[in-house]
Short mmCIF file of C-alpha atoms and ligand atoms in Angstrom, two decimals:
data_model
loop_
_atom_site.label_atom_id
_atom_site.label_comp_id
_atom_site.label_asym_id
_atom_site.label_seq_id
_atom_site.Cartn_x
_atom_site.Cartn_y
_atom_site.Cartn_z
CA UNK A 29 0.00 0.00 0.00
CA UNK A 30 1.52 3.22 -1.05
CA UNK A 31 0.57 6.95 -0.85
CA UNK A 32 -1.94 6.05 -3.77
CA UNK A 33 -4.13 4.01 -1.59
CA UNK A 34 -3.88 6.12 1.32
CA UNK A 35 -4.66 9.54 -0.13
CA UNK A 36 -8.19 9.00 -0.67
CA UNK A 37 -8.44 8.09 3.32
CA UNK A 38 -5.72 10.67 4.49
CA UNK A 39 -5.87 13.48 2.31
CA UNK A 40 -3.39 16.05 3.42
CA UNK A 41 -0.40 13.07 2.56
CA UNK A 42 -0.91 14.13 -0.73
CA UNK A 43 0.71 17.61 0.43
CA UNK A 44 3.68 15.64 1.57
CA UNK A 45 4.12 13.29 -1.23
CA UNK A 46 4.72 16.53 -3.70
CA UNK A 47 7.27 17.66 -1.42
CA UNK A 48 9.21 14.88 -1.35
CA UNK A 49 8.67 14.73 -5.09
CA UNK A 50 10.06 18.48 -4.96
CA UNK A 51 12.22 17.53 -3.07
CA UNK A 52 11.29 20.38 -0.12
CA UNK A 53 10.79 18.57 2.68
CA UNK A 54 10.15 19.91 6.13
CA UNK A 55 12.26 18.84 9.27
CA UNK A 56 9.37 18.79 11.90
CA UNK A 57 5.92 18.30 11.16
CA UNK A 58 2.48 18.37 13.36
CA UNK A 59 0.05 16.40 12.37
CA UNK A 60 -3.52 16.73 14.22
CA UNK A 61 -6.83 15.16 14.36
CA UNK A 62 -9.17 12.87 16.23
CA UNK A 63 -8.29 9.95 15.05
CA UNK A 64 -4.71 8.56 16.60
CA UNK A 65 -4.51 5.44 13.73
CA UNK A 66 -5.10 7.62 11.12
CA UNK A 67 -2.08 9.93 12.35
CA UNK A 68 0.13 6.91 12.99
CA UNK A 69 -0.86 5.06 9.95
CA UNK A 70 0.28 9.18 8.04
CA UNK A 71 3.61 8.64 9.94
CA UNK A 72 4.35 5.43 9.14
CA UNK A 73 3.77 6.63 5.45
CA UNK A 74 5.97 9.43 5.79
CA UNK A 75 8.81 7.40 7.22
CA UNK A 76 8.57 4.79 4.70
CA UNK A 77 8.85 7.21 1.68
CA UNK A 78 11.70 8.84 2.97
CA UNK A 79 13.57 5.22 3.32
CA UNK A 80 12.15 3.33 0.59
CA UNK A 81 15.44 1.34 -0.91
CA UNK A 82 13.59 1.28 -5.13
CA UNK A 83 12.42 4.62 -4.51
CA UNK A 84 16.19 6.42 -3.12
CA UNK A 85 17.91 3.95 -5.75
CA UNK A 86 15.86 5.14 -8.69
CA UNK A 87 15.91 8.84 -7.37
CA UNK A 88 12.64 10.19 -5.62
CA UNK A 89 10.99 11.72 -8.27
CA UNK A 90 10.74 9.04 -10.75
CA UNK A 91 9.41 6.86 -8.36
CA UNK A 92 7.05 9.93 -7.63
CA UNK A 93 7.62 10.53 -3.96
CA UNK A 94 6.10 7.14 -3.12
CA UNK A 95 6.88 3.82 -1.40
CA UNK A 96 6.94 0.71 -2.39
CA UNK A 97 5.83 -1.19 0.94
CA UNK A 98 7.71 -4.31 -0.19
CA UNK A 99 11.42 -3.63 0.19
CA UNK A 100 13.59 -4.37 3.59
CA UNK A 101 13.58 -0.71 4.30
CA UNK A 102 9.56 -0.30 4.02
CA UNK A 103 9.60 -3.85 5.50
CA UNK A 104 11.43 -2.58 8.88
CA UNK A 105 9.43 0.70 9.07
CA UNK A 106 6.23 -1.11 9.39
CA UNK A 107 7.00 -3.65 11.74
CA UNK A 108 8.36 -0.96 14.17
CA UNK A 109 11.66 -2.48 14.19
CA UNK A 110 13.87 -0.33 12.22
CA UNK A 111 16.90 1.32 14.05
CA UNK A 112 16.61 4.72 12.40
CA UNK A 113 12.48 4.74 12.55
CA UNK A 114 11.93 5.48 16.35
CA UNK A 115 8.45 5.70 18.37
CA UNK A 116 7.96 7.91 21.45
CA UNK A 117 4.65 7.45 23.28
CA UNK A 118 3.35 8.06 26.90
CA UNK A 119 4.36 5.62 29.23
CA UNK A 120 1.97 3.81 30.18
CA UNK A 121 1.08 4.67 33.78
CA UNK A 122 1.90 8.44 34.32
CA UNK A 123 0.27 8.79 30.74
CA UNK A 124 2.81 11.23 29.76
CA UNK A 125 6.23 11.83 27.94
CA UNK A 126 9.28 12.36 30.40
CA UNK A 127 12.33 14.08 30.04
CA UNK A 128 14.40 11.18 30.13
CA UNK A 129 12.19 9.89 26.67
CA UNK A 130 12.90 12.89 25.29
CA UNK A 131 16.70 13.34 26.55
CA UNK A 132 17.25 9.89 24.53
CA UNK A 133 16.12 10.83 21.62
CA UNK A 134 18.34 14.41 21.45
CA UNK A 135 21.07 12.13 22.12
CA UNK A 136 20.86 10.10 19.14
CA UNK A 137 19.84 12.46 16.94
CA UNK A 138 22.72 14.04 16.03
CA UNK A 139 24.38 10.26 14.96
CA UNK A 140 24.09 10.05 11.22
CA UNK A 141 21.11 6.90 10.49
CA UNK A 142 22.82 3.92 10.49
CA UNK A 143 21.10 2.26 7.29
CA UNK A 144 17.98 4.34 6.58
CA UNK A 145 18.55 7.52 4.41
CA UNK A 146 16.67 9.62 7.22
CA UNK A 147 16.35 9.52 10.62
CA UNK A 148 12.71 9.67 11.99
CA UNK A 149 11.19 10.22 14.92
CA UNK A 150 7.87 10.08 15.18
CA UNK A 151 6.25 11.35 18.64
CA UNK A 152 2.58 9.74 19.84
CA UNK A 153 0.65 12.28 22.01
CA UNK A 154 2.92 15.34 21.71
CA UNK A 155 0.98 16.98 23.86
CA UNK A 156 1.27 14.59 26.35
CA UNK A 157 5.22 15.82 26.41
CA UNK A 158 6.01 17.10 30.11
CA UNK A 159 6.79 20.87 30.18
CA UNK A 160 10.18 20.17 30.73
CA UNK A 161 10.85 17.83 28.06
CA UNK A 162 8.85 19.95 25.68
CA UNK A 163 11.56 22.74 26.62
CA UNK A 164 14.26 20.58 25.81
CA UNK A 165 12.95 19.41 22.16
CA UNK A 166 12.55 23.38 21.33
CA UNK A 167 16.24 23.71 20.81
CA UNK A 168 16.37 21.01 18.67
CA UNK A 169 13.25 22.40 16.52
CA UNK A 170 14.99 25.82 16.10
CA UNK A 171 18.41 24.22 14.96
CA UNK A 172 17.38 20.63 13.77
CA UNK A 173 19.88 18.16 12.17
CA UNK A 174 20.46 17.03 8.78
CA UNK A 175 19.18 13.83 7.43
CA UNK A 176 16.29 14.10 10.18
CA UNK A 177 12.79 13.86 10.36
CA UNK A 178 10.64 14.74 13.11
CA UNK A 179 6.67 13.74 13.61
CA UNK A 180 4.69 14.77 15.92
CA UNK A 181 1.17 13.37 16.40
CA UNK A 182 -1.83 15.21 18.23
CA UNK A 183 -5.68 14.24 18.95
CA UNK A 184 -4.88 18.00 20.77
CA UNK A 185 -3.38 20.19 19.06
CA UNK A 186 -4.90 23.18 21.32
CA UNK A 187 -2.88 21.50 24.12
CA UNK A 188 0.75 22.20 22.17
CA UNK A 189 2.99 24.72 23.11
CA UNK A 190 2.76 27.74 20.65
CA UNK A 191 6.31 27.69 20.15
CA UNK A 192 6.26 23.77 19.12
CA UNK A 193 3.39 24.16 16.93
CA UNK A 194 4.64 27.12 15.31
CA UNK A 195 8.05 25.83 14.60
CA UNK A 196 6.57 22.50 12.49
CA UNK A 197 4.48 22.12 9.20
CA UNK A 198 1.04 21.61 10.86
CA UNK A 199 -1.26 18.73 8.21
CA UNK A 200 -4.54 18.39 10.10
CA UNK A 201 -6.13 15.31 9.08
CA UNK A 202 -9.94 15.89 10.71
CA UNK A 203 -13.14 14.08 9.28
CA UNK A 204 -10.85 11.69 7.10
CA UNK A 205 -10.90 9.18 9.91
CA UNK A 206 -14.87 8.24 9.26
CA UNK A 207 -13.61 6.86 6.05
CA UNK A 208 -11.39 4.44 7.58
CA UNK A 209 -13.77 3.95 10.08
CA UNK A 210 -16.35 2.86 8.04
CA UNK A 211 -14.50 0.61 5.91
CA UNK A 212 -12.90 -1.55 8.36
CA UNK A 213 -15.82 -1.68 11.06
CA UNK A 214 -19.25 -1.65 8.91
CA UNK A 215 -18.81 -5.32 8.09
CA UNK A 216 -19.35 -6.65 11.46
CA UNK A 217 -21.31 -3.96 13.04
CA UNK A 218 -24.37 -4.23 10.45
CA UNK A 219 -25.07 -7.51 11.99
CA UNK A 220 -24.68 -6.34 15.63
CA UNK A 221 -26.85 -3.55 14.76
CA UNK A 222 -29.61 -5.67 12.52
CA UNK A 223 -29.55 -7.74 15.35
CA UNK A 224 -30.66 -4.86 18.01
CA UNK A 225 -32.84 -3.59 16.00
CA UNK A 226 -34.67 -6.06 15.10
CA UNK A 227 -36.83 -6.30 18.40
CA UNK A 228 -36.17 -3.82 20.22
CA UNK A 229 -37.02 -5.01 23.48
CA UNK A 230 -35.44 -8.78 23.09
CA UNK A 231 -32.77 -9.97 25.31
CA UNK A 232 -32.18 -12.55 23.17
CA UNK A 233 -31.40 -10.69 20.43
CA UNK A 234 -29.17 -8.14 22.80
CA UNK A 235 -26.97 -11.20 23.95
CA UNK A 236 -26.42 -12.20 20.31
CA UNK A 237 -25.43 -8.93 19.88
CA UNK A 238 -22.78 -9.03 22.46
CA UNK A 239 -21.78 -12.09 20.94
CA UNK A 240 -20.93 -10.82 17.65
CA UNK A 241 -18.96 -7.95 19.64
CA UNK A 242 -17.39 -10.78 22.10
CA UNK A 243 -16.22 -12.53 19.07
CA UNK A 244 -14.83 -9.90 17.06
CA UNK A 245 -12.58 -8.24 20.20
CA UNK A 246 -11.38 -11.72 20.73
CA UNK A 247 -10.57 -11.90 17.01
CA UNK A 248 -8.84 -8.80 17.35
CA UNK A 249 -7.10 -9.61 20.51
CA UNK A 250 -5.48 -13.22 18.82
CA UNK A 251 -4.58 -10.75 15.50
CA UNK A 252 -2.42 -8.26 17.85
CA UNK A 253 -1.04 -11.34 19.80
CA UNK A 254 0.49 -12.43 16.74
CA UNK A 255 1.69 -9.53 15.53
CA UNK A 256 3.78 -8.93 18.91
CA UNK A 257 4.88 -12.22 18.99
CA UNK A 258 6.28 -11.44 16.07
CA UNK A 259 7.84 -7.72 16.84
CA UNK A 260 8.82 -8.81 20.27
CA UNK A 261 10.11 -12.62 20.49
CA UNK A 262 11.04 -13.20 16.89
CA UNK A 263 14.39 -11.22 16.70
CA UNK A 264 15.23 -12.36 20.04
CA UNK A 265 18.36 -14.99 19.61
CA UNK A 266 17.70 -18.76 20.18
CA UNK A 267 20.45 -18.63 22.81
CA UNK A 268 19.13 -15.24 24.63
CA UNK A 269 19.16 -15.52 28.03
CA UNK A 270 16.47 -16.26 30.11
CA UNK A 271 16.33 -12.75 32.19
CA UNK A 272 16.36 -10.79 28.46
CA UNK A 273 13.51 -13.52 27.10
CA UNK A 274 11.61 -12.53 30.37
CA UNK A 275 11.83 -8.63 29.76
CA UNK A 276 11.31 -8.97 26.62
CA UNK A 277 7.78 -10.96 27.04
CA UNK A 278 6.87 -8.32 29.90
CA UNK A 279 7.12 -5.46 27.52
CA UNK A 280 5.29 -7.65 24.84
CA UNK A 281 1.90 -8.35 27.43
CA UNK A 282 2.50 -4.45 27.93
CA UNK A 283 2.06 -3.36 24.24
CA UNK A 284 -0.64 -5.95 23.54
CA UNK A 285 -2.58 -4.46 26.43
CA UNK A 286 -1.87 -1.13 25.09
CA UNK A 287 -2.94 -1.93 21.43
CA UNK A 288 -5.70 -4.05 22.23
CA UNK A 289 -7.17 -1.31 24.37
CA UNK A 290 -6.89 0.82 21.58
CA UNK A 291 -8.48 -1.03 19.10
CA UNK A 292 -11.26 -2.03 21.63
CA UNK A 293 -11.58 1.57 22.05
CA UNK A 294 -11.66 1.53 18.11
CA UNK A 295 -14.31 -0.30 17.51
CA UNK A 296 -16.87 0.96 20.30
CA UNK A 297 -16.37 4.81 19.20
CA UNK A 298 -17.51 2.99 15.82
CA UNK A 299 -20.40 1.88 16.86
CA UNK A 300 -20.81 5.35 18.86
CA UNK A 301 -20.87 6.75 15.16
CA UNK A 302 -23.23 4.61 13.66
CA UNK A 303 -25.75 5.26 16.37
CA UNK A 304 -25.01 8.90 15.53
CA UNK A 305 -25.85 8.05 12.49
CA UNK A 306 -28.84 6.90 13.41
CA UNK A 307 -29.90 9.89 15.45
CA UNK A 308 -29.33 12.27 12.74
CA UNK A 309 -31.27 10.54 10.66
CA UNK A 310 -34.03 10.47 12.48
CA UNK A 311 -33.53 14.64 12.49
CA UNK A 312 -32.99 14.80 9.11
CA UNK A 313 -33.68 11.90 6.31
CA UNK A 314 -31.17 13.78 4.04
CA UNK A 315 -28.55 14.25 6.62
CA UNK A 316 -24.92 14.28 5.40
CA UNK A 317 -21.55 13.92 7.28
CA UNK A 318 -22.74 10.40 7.62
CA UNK A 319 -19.72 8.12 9.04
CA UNK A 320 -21.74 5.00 7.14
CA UNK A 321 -22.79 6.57 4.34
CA UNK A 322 -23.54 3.92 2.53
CA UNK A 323 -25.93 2.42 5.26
CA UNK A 324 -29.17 2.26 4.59
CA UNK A 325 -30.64 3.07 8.10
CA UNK A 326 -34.38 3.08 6.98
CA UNK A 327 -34.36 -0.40 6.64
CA UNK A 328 -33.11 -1.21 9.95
CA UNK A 329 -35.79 1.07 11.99
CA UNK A 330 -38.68 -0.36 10.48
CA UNK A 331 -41.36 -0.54 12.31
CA UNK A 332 -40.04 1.04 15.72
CA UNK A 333 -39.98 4.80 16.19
CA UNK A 334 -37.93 5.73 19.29
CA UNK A 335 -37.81 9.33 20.66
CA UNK A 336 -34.61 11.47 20.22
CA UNK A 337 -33.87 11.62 23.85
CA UNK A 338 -33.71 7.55 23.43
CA UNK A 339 -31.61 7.54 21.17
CA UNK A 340 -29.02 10.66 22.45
CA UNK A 341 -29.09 7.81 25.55
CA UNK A 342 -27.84 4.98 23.50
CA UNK A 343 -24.93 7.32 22.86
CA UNK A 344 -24.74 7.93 26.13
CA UNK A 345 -24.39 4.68 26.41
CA UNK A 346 -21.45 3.92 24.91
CA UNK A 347 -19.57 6.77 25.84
CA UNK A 348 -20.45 5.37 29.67
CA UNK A 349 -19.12 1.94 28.65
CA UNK A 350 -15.52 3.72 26.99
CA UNK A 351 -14.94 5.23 30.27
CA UNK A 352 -15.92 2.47 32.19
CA UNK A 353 -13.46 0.13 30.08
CA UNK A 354 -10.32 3.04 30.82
CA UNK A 355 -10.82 1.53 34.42
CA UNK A 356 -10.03 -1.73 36.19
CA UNK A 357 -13.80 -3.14 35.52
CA UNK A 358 -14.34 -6.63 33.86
CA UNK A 359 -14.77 -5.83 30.41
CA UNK A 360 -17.35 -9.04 29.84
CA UNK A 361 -19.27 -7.60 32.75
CA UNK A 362 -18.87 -4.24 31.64
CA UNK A 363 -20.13 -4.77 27.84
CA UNK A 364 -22.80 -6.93 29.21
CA UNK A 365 -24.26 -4.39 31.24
CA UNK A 366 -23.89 -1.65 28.99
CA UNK A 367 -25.48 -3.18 25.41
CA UNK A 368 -28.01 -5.09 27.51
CA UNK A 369 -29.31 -0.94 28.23
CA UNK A 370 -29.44 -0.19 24.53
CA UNK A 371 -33.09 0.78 23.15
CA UNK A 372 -32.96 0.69 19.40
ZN1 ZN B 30 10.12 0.33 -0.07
#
């Protein structure tokens, strides 16, 4: 997947593929907007262009500023584990970004990349950076390094420093999220949804509802398994020792917790949307902004007409059940309770 199938999701990459093709490319850039994937899925773009081995070997603007995904460069990038490609996020209890994250990365910075043809950092949650570390990255920002690339993500942009945001090339990438949204969740929530809807006061249809939901976060949760597995024990040596093997697997349940959270998270704000949906339909039968678009929610409230306030609850619903999920609560419990509520 190249900029070519990403520019109809993310628009504001095709602002960044020209400059590369120009060959004018920024050393810091913001990027902002609600939807965290969407950013990271823009950085890991970014990063990939700027390495990609056929596209540096046959100069960047006759491969036209893109990537090819295939090569060991692109390979790397994606699969996080490329030396020159590094990730700062919160960590994960104080929820922010400390000094001493931000100290390492000034201190490599300056090193030339060891095999990549930039250096890229790409920073999750800027705004989450602590004052002081956030004082300490200025300097760099006003005198940055050759051969570097710096990203910084935001869900908050009004939460940057002025001085950081007006010292990178701010892409906002609002609204373009629904897209994705819609492509990768409508498949399994039209069935959840159907189901729901189809008698509105069942609880037999509710559970089989939570089944489908059940199912599909337990899908999800085997998928990111894997793919840690992969990132986290795979380039471990055969011979590693046992006490590396053991830190190793700690940070791996860590990240898989982290991720699967996230995509949890994911997939309820989707079906947050498509109750929105819902709602505005019910306002307006020509309502656009749609995140399903292509939905035809007619069909699925035949036959029951539920007041507005109902459905604003449903919403309310959900948004309950996110915040109840950030805590300690049993999520089974927790989901149970919550979609039993639902009224559709
Ligand atoms: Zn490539």
């Amino acid at each position: 997947m190249g900029f070519k199938e990403l520019i109809p999701a993310l628009p504001p990459l095709r602002l960044l593929q020209q400059s590369i093709r120009s060959d004018r490319v920024g050393h810091a850039y913001l990027f902002s907007g609600s939807d965290r994937s969407s950013l990271e899925l823009a950085a890991l773009a970014m990063s990939k262009a700027m390495n990609c081995l056929p596209a540096s070997s046959q100069g960047s603007s006759s491969h036209g500023g893109d990537f090819c995904d295939a090569c060991q460069q692109c390979h790397r990038i994606s699969k996080h584990q490329h030396g020159d490609v590094q990730w700062i996020r919160p960590e994960s209890k104080s929820r922010i970004i400390t000094i001493e994250q931000v100290r390492t990365m000034l201190s490599t910075l300056h090193l030339k990349p060891n095999d990549a043809r930039y250096k890229v950092w790409v920073i999750v949650d800027a705004d989450r950076m602590h004052s002081q570390a956030a004082n300490a990255f200025l300097k760099t920002l006003e005198e940055p390094p050759g051969a570097t690339l710096l990203l910084l993500l935001t869900t908050h942009r009004d939460r940057l420093l002025d001085t950081i945001r007006s010292r990178c090339l701010n892409l906002h990438f609002s609204g373009e999220s629904l897209d994705r949204l819609a492509k990768e969740h409508q498949e399994w929530l039209h069935p959840l949804i159907e189901k729901l809807a189809s008698q509105p006061n069942g609880i037999l249809e509710k559970y089989q509802a939570l089944d489908i939901l059940s199912s599909r976060l337990a899908s999800i949760r085997h998928t990111i398994e894997q793919n840690m597995k992969e990132r986290f024990l795979s380039p471990l040596p055969k011979d590693a020792e046992a006490s590396l093997k053991k830190k190793r697997e700690e940070e791996m349940k860590a990240a898989i917790e982290a991720e699967y959270r996230r995509s949890r998270s994911e997939h309820l704000s989707a079906m947050q949307w498509w109750l929105r949906d819902r709602w505005l339909k019910s306002i307006d039968q020509n309502a656009s902004r749609l995140a399903f678009p292509s939905v035809n929610l007619s069909d699925e409230a035949t036959g029951h007409s539920h007041s507005h306030p109902a459905m604003l609850a449903n919403m309310k619903i959900l948004e309950d059940l996110q915040r109840a999920l950030q805590t300690n609560v049993q999520e089974a419990l927790a989901l149970e309770v919550h979609l039993l509520k639902l009224q559709l």
